[in-house]
Coordinates of C-alpha atoms in Angstrom, one line a residue:
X278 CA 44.8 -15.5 244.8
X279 CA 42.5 -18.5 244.1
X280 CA 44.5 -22.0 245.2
X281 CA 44.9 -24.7 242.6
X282 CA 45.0 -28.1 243.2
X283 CA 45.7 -31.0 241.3
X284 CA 44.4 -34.7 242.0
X285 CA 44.3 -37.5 240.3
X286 CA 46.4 -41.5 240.0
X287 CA 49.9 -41.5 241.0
X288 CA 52.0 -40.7 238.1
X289 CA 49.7 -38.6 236.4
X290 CA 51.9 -35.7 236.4
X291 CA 50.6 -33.8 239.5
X292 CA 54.4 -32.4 241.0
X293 CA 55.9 -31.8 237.5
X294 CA 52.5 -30.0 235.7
X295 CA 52.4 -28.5 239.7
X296 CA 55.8 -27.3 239.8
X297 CA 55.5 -25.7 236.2
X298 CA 52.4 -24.3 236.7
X299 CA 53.5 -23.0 240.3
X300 CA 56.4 -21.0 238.3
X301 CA 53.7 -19.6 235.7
X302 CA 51.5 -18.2 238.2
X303 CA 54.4 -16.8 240.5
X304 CA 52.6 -19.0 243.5
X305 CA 54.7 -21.7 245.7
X306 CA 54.2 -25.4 245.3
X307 CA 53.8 -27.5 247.7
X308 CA 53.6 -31.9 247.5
X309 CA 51.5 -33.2 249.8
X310 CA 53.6 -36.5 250.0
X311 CA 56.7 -34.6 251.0
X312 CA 55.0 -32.6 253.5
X313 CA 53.7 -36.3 255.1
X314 CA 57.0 -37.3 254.8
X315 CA 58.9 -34.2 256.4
X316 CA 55.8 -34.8 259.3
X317 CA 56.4 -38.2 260.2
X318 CA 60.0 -38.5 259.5
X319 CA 59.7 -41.1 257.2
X320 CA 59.1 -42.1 253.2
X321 CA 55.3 -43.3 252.3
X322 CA 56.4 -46.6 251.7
X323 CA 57.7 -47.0 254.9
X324 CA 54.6 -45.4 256.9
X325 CA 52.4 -48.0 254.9
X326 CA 54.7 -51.2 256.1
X327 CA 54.6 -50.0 259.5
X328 CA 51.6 -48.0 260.4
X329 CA 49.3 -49.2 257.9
X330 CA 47.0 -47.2 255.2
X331 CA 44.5 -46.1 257.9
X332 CA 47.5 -44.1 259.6
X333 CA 48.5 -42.8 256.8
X334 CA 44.9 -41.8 255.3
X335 CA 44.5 -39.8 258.9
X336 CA 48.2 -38.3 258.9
X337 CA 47.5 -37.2 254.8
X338 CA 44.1 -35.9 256.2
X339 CA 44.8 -33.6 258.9
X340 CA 48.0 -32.1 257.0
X341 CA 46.1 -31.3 253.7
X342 CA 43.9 -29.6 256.1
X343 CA 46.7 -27.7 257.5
X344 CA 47.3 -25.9 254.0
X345 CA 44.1 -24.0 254.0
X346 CA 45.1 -20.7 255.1
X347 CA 48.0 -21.1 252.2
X348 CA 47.3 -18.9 249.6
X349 CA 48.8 -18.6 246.4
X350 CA 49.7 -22.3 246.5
X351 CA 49.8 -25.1 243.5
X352 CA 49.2 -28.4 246.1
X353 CA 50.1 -31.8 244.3
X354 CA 48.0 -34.0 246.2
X355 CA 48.2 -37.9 246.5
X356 CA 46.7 -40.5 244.7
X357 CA 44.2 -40.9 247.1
X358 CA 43.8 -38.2 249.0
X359 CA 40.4 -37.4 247.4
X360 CA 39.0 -40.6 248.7
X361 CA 39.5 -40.5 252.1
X362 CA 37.9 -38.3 255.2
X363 CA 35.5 -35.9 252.9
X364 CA 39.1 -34.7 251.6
X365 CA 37.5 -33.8 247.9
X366 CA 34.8 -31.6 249.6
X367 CA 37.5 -29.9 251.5
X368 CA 39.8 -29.4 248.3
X369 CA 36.8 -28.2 246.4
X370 CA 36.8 -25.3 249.2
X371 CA 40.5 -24.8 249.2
X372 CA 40.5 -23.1 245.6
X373 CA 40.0 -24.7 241.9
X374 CA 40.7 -28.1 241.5
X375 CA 42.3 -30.1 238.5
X376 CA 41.8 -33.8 237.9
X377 CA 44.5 -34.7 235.6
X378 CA 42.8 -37.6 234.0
X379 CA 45.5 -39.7 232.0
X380 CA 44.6 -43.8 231.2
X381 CA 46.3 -46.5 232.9
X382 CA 48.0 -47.7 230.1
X383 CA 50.0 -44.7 230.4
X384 CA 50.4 -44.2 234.1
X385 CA 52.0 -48.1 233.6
X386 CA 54.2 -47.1 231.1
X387 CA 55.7 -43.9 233.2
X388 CA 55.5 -46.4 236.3
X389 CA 57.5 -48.7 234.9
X390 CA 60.5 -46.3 233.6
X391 CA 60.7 -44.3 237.1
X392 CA 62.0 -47.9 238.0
X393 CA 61.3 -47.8 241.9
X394 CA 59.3 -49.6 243.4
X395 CA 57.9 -47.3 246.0
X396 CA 54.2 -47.3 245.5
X397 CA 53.0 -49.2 248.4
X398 CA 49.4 -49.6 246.9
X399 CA 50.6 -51.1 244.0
X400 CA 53.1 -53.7 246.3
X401 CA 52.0 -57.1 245.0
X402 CA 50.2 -56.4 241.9
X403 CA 49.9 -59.0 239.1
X404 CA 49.1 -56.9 236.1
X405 CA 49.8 -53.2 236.9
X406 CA 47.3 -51.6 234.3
X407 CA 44.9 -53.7 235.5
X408 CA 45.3 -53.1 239.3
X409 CA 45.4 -48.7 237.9
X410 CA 42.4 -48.9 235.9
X411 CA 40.5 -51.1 238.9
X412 CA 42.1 -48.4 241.0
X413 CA 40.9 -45.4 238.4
X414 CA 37.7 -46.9 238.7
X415 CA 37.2 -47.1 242.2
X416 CA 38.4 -43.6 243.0
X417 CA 36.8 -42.1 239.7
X418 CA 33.5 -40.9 241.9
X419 CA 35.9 -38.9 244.0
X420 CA 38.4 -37.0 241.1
X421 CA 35.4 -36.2 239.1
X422 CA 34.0 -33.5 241.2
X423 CA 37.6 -31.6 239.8
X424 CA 36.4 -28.1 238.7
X425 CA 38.4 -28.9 235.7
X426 CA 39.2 -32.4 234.1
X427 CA 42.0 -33.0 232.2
X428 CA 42.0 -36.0 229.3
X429 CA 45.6 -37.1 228.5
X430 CA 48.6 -34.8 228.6
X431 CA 48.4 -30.8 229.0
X432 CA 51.0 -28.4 228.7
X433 CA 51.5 -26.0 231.9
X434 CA 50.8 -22.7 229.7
X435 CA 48.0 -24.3 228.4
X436 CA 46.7 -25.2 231.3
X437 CA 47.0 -21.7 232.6
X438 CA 44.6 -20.5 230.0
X439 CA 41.8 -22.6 231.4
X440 CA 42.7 -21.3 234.7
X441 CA 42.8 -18.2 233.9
X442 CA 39.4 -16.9 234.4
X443 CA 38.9 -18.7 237.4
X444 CA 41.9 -17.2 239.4

């Protein structure tokens, strides 16, 4: 039972394509976000304001390494897990991975109808598509080393059937 795990920008659809396709397979899901947050007894947001990304980065580092000997297991990781500490290399070796790959213009428009403001590396932002495509860009080295990329929406099933002969 070959792991999957998804990456790519917040709001690209990582826990609700994870927790479908989780289901589909008959595997667990598991968001790395709430597992940081269950860790450190505290939301994202807050851990940013007081510890700072650099905490955060090593905290989101050592607990995505703590999920290797899962098996069977859809991980939704964080925006920018693949950037930091080798983290791509090690999700490469966890299983298959999926870069969901959807344009900022999008990711804005979902941003801005979840209505909370709770993105801390967003906090500040002039013009959000413009701070998620600089943000695309600079993490784009990183998400395209996926096994798979995604352009745009896919459908659980349908990603399935790409999957399928990799499992």
């Amino acid at each position: 039972m070959k792991n999957v795990i998804l990456v790519g920008m917040m709001s690209s659809g990582k826990s609700t394509l994870g927790k479908k396709l989780a289901r589909l397979l008959g595997y667990k899901f598991v968001d790395l976000d709430k597992l940081i947050e269950k860790d450190q007894q505290s939301d994202i947001p807050a851990l940013f304001a007081q510890m700072g990304e650099p905490y955060f980065r090593e905290v989101e580092s050592r607990i995505l390494k703590e999920q290797a000997s899962q098996h069977g297991i859809v991980l939704a990781s964080g925006g920018g897990t693949p950037c930091f500490h080798d983290n791509m290399a090690f999700i490469k070796g966890m299983g298959i991975s999926v870069f969901l790959d959807v344009p900022a213009s999008s990711l804005a428009k979902r941003i801005r109808s979840h209505g909370k403001d709770d993105r801390p590396i967003l906090s500040g932002a002039t013009s959000l598509e413009e701070t998620l495509q600089n943000k695309i860009d600079e993490r784009l080295p990183f998400y395209s080393q996926a096994d798979i990329v995604i352009k745009g929406e896919i459908e659980a099933n349908h990603l399935l059937e790409m999957l399928h002969p990799l499992l």
